[in-house]
Coordinates of C-alpha atoms and ligand atoms in Angstrom, one line a residue:
X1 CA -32.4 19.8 12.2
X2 CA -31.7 19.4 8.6
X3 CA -28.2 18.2 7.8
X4 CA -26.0 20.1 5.2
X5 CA -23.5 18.3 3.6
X6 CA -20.1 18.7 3.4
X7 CA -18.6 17.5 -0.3
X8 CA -15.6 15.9 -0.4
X9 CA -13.6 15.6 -3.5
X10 CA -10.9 13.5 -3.5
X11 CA -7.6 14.9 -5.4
X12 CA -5.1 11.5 -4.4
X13 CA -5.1 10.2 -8.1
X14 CA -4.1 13.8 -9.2
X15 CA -2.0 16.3 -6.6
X16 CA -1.4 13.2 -4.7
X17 CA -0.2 11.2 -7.2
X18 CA 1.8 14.2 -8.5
X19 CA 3.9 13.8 -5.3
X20 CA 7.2 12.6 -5.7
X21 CA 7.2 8.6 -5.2
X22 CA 3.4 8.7 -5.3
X23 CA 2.9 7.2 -8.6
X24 CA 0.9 4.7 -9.3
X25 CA 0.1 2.6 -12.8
X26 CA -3.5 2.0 -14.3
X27 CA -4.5 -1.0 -12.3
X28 CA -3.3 0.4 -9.1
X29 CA -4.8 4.0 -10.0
X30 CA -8.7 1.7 -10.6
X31 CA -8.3 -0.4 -7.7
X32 CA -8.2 3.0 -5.3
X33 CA -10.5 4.6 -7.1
X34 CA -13.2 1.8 -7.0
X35 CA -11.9 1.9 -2.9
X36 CA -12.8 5.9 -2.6
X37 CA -16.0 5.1 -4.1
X38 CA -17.3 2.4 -1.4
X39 CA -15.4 5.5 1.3
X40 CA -18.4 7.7 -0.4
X41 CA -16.6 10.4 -1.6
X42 CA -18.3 12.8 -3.9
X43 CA -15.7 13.5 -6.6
X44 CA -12.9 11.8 -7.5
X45 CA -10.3 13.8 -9.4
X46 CA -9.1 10.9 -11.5
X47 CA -5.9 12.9 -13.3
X48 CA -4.8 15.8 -15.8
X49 CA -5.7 13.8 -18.7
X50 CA -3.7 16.4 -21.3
X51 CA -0.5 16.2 -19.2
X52 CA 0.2 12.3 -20.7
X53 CA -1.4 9.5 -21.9
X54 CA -1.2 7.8 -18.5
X55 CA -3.4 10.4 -17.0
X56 CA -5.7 10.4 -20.0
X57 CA -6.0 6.5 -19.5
X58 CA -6.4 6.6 -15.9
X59 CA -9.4 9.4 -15.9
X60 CA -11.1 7.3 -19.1
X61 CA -10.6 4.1 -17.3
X62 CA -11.9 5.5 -13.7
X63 CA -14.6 7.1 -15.6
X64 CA -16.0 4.2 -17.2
X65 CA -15.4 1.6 -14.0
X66 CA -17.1 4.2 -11.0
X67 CA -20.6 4.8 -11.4
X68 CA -21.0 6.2 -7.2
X69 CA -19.1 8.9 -7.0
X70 CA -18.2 12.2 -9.8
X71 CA -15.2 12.1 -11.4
X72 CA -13.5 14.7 -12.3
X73 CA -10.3 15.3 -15.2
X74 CA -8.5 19.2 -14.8
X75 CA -7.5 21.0 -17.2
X76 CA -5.6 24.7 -17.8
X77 CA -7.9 27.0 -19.5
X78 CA -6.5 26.2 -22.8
X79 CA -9.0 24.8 -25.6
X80 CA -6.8 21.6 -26.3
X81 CA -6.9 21.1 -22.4
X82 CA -10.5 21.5 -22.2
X83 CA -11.8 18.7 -25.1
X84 CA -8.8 16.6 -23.5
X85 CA -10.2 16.1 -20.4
X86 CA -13.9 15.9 -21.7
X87 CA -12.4 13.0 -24.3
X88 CA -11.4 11.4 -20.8
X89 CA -14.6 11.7 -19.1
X90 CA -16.8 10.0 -21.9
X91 CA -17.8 7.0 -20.2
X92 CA -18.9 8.7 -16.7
X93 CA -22.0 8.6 -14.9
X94 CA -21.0 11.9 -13.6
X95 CA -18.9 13.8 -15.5
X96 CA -16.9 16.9 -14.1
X97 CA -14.4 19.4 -15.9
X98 CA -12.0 21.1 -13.4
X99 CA -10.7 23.7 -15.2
X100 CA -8.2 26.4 -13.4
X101 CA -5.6 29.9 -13.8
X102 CA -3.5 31.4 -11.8
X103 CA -5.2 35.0 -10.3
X104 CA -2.6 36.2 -8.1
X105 CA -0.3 39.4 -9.4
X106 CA 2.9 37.3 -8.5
X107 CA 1.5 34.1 -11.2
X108 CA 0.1 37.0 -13.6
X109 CA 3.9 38.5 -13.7
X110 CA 6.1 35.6 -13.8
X111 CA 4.5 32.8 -14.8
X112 CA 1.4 33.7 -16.9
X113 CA 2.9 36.8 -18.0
X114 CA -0.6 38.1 -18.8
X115 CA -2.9 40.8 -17.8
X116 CA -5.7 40.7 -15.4
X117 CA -7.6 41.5 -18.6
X118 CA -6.3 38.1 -20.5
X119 CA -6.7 36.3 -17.3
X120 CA -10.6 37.3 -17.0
X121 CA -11.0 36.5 -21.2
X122 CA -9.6 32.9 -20.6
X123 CA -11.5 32.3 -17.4
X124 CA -15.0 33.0 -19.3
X125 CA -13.9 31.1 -22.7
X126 CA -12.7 28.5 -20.8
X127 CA -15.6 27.7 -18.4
X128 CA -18.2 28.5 -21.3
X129 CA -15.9 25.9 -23.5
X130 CA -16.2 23.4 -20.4
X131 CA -20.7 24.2 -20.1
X132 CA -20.8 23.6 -23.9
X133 CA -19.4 19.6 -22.4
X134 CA -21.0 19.0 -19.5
X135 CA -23.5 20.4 -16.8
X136 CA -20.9 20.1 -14.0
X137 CA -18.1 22.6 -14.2
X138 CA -15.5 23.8 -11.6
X139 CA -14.1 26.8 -11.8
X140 CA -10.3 27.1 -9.6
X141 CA -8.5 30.2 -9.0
X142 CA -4.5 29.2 -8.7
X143 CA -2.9 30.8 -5.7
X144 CA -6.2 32.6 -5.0
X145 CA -5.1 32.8 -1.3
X146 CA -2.2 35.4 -2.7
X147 CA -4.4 37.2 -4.7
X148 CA -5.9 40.4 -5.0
X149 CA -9.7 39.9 -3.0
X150 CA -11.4 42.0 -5.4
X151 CA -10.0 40.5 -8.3
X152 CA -10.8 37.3 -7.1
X153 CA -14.5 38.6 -6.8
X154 CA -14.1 39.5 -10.5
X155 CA -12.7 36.0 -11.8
X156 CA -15.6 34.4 -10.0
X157 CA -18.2 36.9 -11.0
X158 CA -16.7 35.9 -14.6
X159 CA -16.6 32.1 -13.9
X160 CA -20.4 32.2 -12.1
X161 CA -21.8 33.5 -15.5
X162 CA -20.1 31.7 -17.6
X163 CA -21.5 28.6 -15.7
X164 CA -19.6 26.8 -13.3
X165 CA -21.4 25.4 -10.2
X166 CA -18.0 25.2 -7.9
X167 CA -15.6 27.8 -7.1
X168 CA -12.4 26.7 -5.3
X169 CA -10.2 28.8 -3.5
X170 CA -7.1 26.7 -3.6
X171 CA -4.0 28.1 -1.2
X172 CA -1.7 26.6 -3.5
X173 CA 1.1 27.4 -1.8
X174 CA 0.4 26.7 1.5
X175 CA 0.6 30.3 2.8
X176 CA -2.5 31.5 5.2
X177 CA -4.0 31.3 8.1
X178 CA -7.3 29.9 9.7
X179 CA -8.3 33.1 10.9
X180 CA -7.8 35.0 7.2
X181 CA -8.8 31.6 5.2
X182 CA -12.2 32.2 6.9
X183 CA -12.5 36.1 6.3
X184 CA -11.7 35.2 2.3
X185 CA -14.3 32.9 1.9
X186 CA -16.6 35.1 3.8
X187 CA -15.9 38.0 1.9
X188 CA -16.3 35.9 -1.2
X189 CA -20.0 34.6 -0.4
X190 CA -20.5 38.1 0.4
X191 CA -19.3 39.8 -3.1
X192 CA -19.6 37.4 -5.7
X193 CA -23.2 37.9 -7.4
X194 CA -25.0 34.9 -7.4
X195 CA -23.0 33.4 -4.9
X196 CA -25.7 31.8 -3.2
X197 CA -26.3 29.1 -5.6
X198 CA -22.5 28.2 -5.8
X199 CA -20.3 25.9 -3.3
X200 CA -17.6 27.2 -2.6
X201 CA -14.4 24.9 -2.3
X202 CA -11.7 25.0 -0.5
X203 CA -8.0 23.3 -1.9
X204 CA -5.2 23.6 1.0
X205 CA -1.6 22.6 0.7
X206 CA 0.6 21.7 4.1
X207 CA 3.6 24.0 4.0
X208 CA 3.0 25.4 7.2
X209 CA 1.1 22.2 8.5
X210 CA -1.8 24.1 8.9
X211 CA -3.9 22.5 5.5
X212 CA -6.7 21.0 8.0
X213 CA -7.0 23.8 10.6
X214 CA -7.5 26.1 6.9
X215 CA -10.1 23.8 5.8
X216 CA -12.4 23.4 8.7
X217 CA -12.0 27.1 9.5
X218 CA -12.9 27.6 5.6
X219 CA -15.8 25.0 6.4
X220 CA -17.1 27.2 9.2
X221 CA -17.0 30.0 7.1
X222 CA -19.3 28.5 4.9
X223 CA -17.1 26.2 2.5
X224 CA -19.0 23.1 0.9
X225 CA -16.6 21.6 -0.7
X226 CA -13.4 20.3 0.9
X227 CA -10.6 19.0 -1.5
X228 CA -8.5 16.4 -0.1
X229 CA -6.2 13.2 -0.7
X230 CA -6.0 10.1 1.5
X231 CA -3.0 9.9 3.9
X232 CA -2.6 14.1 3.0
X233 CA 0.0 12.6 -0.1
X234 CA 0.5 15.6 -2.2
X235 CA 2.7 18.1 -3.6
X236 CA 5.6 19.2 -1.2
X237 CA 4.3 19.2 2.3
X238 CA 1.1 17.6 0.8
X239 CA -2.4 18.5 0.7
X240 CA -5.2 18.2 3.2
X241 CA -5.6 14.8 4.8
X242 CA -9.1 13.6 3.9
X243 CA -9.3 11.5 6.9
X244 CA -8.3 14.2 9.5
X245 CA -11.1 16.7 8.2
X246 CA -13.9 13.9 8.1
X247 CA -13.2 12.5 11.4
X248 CA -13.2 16.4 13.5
X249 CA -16.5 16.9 11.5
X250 CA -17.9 13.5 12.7
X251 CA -16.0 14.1 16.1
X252 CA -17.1 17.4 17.1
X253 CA -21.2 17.8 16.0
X254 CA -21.2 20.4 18.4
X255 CA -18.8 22.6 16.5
X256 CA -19.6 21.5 12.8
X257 CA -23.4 22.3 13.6
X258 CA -25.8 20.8 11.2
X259 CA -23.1 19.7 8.8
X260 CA -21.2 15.9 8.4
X261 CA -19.9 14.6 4.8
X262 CA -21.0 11.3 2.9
X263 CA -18.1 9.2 3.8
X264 CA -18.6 5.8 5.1
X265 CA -15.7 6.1 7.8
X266 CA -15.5 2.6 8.2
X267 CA -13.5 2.9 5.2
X268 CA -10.9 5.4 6.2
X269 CA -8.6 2.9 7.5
X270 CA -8.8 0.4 4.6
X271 CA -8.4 3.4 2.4
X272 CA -5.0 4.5 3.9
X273 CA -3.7 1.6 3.9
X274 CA -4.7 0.5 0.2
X275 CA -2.5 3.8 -0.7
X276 CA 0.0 3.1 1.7
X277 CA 1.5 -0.4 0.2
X278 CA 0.0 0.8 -3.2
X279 CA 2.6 3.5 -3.4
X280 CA 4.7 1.7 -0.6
X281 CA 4.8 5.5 1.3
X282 CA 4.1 4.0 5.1
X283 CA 2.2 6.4 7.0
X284 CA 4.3 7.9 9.7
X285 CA 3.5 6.4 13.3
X286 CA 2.1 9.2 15.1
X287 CA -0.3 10.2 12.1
X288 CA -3.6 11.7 13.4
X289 CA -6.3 8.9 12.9
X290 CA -4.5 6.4 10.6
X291 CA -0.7 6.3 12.3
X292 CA 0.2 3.3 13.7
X293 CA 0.5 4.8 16.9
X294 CA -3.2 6.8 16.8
X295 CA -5.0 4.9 19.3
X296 CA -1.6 3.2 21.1
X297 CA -2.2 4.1 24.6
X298 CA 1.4 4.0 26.1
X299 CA 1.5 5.9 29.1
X300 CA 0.2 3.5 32.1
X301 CA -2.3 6.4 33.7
X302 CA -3.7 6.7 30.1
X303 CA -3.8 2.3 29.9
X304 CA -5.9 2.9 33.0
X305 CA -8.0 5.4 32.4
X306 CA -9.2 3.6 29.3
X307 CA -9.3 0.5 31.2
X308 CA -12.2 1.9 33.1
X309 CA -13.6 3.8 30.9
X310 CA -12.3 4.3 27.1
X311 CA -14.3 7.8 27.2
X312 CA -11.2 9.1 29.7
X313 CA -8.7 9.3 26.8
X314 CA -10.6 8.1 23.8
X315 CA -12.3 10.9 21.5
X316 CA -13.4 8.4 18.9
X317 CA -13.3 4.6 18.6
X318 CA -10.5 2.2 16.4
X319 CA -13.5 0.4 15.5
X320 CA -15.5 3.6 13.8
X321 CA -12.6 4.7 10.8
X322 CA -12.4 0.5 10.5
X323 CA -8.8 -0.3 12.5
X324 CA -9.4 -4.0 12.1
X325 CA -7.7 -6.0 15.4
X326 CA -4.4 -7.2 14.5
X327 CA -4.8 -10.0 16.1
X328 CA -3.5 -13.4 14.7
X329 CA -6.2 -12.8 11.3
X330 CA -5.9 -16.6 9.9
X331 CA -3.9 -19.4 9.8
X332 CA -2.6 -22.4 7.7
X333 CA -6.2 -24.1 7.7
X334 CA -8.4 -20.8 7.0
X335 CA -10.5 -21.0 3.8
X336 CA -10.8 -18.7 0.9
X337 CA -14.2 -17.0 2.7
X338 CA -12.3 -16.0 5.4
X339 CA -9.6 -15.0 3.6
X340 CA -11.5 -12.6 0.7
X341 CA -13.0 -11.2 4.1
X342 CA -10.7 -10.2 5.3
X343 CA -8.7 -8.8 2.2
X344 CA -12.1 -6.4 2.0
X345 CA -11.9 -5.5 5.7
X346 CA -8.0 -4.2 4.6
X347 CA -9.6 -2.5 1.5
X348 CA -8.5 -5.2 -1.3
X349 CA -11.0 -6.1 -3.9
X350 CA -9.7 -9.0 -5.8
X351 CA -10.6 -10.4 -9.4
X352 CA -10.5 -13.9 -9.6
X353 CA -7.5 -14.6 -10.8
X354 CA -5.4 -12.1 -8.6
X355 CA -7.5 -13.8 -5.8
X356 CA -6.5 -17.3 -6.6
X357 CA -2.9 -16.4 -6.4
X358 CA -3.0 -14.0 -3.2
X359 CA -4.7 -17.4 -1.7
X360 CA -1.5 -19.7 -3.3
X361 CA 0.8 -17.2 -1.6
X362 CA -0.9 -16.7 1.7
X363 CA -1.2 -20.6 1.6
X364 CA 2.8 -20.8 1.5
X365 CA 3.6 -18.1 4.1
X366 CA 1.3 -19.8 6.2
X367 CA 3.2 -22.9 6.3
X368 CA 6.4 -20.8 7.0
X369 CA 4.8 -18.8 9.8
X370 CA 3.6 -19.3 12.7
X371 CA 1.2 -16.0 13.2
X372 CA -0.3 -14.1 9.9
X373 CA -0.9 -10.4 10.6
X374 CA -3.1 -8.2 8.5
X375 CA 0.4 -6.3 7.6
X376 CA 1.1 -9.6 5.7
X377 CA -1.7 -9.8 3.9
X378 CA -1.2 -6.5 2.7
X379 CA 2.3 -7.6 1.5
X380 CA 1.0 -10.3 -0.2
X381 CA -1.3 -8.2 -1.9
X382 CA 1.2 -5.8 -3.0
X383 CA 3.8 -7.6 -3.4
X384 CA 2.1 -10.5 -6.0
X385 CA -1.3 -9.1 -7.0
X386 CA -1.7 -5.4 -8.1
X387 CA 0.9 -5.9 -10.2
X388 CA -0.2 -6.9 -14.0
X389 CA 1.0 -5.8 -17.2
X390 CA 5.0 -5.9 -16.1
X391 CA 8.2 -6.5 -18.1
X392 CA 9.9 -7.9 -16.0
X393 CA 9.8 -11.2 -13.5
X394 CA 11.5 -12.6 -11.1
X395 CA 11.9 -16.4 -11.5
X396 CA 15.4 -17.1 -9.3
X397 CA 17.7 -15.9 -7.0
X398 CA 20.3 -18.1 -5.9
X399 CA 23.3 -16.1 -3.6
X400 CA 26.6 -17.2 -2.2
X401 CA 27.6 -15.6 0.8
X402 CA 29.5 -15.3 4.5
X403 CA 32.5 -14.7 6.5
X404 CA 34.5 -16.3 4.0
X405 CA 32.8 -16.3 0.4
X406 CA 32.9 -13.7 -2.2
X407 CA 29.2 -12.6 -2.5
X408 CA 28.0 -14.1 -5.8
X409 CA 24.2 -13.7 -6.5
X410 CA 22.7 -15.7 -9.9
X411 CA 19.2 -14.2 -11.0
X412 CA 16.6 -15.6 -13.3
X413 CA 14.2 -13.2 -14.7
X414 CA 12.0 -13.1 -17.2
X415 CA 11.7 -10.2 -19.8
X416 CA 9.2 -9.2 -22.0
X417 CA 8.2 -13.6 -21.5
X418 CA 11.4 -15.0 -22.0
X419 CA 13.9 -16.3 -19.7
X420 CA 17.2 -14.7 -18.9
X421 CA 20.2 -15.4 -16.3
X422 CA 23.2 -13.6 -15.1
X423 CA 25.2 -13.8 -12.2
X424 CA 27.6 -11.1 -10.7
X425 CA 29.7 -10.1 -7.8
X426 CA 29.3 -7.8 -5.1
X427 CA 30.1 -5.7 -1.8
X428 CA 27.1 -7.7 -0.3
X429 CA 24.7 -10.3 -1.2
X430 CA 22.4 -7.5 -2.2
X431 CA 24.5 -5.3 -4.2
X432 CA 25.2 -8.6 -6.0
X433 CA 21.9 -9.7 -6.4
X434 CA 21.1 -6.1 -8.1
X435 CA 24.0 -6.0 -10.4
X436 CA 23.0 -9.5 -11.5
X437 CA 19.5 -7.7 -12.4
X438 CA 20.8 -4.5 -13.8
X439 CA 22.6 -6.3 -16.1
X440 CA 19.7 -8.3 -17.4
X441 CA 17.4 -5.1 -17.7
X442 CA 19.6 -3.2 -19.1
X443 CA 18.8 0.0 -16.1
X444 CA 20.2 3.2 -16.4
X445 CA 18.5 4.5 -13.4
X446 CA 20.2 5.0 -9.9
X447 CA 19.5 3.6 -6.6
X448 CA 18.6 6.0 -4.4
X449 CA 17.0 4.3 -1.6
X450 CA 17.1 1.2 0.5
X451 CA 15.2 0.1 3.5
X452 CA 14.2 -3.4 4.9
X453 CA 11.8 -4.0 7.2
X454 CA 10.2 -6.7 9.4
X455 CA 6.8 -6.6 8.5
X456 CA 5.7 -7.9 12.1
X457 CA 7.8 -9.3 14.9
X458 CA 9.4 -12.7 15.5
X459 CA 12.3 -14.5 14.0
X460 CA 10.1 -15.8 11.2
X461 CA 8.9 -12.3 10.2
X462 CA 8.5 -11.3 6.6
X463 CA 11.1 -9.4 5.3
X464 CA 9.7 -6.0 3.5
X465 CA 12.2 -4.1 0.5
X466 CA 11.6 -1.1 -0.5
X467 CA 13.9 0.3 -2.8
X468 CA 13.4 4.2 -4.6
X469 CA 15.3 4.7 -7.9
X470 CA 15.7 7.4 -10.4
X471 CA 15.9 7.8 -13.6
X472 CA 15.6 11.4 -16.1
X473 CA 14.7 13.3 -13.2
X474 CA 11.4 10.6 -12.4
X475 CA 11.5 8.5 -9.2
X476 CA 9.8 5.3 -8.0
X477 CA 9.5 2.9 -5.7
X478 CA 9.2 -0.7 -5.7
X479 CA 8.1 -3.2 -2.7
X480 CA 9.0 -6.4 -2.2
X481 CA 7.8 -9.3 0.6
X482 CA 9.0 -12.8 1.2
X483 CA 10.6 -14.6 4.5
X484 CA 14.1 -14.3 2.9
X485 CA 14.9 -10.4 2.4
X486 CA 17.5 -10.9 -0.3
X487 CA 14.5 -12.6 -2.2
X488 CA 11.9 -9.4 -1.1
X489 CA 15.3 -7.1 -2.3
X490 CA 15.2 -8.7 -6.1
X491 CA 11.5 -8.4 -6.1
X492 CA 11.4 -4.7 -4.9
X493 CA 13.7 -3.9 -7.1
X494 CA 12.3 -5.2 -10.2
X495 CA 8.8 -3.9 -8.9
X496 CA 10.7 -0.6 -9.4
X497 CA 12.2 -1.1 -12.7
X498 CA 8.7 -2.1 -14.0
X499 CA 6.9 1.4 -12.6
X500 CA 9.9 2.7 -14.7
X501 CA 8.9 1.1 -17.6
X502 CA 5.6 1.7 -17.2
X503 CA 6.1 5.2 -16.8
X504 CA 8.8 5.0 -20.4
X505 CA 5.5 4.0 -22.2
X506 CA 2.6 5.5 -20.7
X507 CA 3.7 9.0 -20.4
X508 CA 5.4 10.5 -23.0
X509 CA 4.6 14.3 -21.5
X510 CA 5.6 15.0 -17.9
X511 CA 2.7 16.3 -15.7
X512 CA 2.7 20.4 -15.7
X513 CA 4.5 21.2 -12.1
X514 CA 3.9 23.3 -9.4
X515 CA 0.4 23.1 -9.2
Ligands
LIG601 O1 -2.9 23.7 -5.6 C1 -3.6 24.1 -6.5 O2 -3.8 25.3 -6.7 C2 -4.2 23.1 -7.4 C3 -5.2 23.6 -8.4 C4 -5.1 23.0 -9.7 C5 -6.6 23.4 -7.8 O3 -3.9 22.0 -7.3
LIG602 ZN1 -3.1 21.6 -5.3

């Protein structure tokens, strides 16, 4: 039986990233991109290159580093948009324009405010503009699950000969069914002319939780294009989890006949994790494939049915999305092979340099600690490696507190290279270890968030920060690891202040909302 593939294009550096607390800077945004290439996926969309210069330096610098899978830049249908986003893609192997308008009456009205007539003009412009770049043009109709069906068949009709190769049906909102997903994509393949040399894609957001069961229902319609982020990120409720729509493919052959996707789903757990302490967003427990508690068998008749046989209550092995054991990984007298291989089993791809000093650091912990979980390797990672280009460092922190001392915190940090100390008092050690640092940085933003965690069990567990801040409207947030948690507080709090930063000069225009 021939095999028919399923693409998937992968939207986390774009509506997952859009997210709130999602960000990520330019190293971060390579480092998962180079990661979705090894997962196989067919397109990466790599950003909105006109909505800043971050995004336009994020899709030029994805473009130019991943020669495996598409990548993709979107753009409105506006001319300026358009030769943005093909300035972005320069450098790629294979280049994609994603270029998209609103169809729906409700957009047309009061968002738009144009005519079904202007609508279909910019559609054809702007996909011809898009041709006259490059051979590999996608056509999206915003809201397209709210719009009029024959209308739709008219955009794409326009889109189709103007020459784009995908049409996406995105449910932007998050508002149908599985049942009436299916019947639209039908309907489409059945009315737009020429359909049969197009794939049709399907774009689903999570407002109703039902993003996956749309997809794979729009997949059984005939869909050959699923768009998707890693871990579901994405705007509100999020969009459709990549991992969740690849693995009931894989899973049930018998349903998906004749189709399964590229990805390599070894990969799927070191993806999710990569994002995970990238963006430091932990994946909630009972997450389907890549929660914690996915293959956690609690319930003592499940423990013994798998006992005897894992077929009882297993559907699909730990071992097949790449759940590495979490077993004691290495200790004080493991060598750097062992070490970089295990980094790659958890998805980390290390320059030298950044190598080197993951080792130093995984060197130190281990002579703090008796047992080094993959969870701390991650926090090493995170916490000292993926993190270049930053204005400020944390050298110190010295603190005086208890039962009967005022808490008085010192910090050291370093700013823009040079050294700078301050000390301050507080409620608590840690409200006086950030004062200390908000007087040295000078912040005007606003704590919003705090949370410690043990990042395994044990007395000599590593204490994980993360702390979410605001400031004009943008929020981040920073992670921070080390065995003593007012030291992992300073550092997640910096780590914060320096996505701020980064975000002060990279991105002078705020991303376009609501898409
Ligand atoms: O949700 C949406 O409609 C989008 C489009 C730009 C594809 O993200
Ligand atoms: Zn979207």
């Amino acid at each position: 039986m021939t095999v028919e593939r399923i693409r998937i294009f992968d939207t986390t550096l774009r509506d997952g990233e859009q997210s709130p607390g999602c960000s990520m800077n330019l190293p971060e945004k390579i480092a998962l991109a180079r990661q979705l290439e090894k997962l196989g996926v067919d397109v990466i969309e790599a950003g909105f290159p006109i909505a800043s210069e971050g995004d336009f330096e994020a899709v030029r610098a994805v473009a130019r580093e991943v020669r495996g899978s598409s990548i993709c830049g979107l753009a409105r249908t506006g001319a300026a948009d358009i030769d943005r986003a093909h300035a972005a893609l320069e450098g790629a192997a294979h280049p994609r324009i994603h270029t998209f308008i609103a169809t729906s009456d409700i957009h047309l009205k009061h968002k738009l405010r144009m005519s079904r007539e202007q609508v279909l003009a910019e559609v054809d412009r702007a996909v011809r503009q898009a041709r006259g770049h490059c051979d590999d043009v996608e056509f999206s109709a915003e809201d397209a699950t709210r719009s009029d069906w024959s209308f739709l068949v008219q955009a794409f009709d326009v889109a189709v000969q103007a020459g784009a190769g995908t049409l996406n049906v995105p449910d932007t909102v998050g508002y149908t069914q599985p049942d009436e997903y299916a019947a639209l994509i039908r309907y489409l393949r059945e009315n737009v002319p020429g359909s049969e040399r197009i794939i049709f894609a399907v774009h689903c957001h999570n407002d109703l939780g039902l993003a996956v069961a749309n997809s794979l229902s729009a997949v059984l319609a005939g869909a050959r294009q699923v768009e998707c982020t890693v871990n579901g990120i994405g705007e509100r409720a999020g969009n459709t989890s990549m991992e969740e729509v690849v693995m009931a493919i894989k899973t049930r052959p018998d349903v998906f006949k004749g189709l399964d996707t590229n990805i390599a789903t070894r990969e799927i757990y070191p993806s999710s994790r990569l994002l995970s302490s990238t963006i430091g967003v932990p994946v909630q427990p009972n997450k389907a494939i890549v929660g914690d508690n996915a293959f956690a068998h609690e319930a003592g008749i499940h423990q013994d049915g798998v006992l005897k046989a894992a077929i009882t209550y297993e559907i699909m092995t730990p071992q097949s999305i790449g759940r590495p054991s979490n077993e004691l990984v290495l200790g004080k007298h493991s060598g750097r092979h062992a070490f970089r291989d295990r980094l790659t089993e958890l998805g980390f791809e290390l320059e030298e340099e950044p190598f080197q000093e993951a080792f130093r650091r995984f060197k130190d912990l281990a002579d703090a600690k008796k047992t080094i979980f993959n969870e701390d390797l991650e926090a090493i990672v995170a916490d000292s490696v993926m993190r270049t280009d930053e204005r400020f460092q944390v050298d110190q922190v010295t603190v005086l507190s208890g039962t009967f001392a005022k808490p008085t915190a010192t910090v050291e940090l370093r700013v823009d290279g040079n050294p700078k100390k301050a000390t301050a008092l507080g409620i608590g050690p840690v409200d006086a270890v950030f004062k200390a640092i908000a007087e040295l940085t000078d912040t005007k933003s606003e704590l919003v968030r705090f949370q410690v965690n043990a990042v395994t069990g044990g007395m000599d567990a590593l204490g994980e920060v993360s702390v979410t801040l605001s400031e004009d409207g943008r929020r981040v947030i920073g992670n921070g690891a080390h065995s003593d948690i007012i030291v992992a507080s300073a550092k997640a709090y910096v780590h914060a202040l320096n996505k701020l930063e980064w975000h002060k000069r990279h991105r002078q225009v705020s991303a376009p909302r609501g898409i």
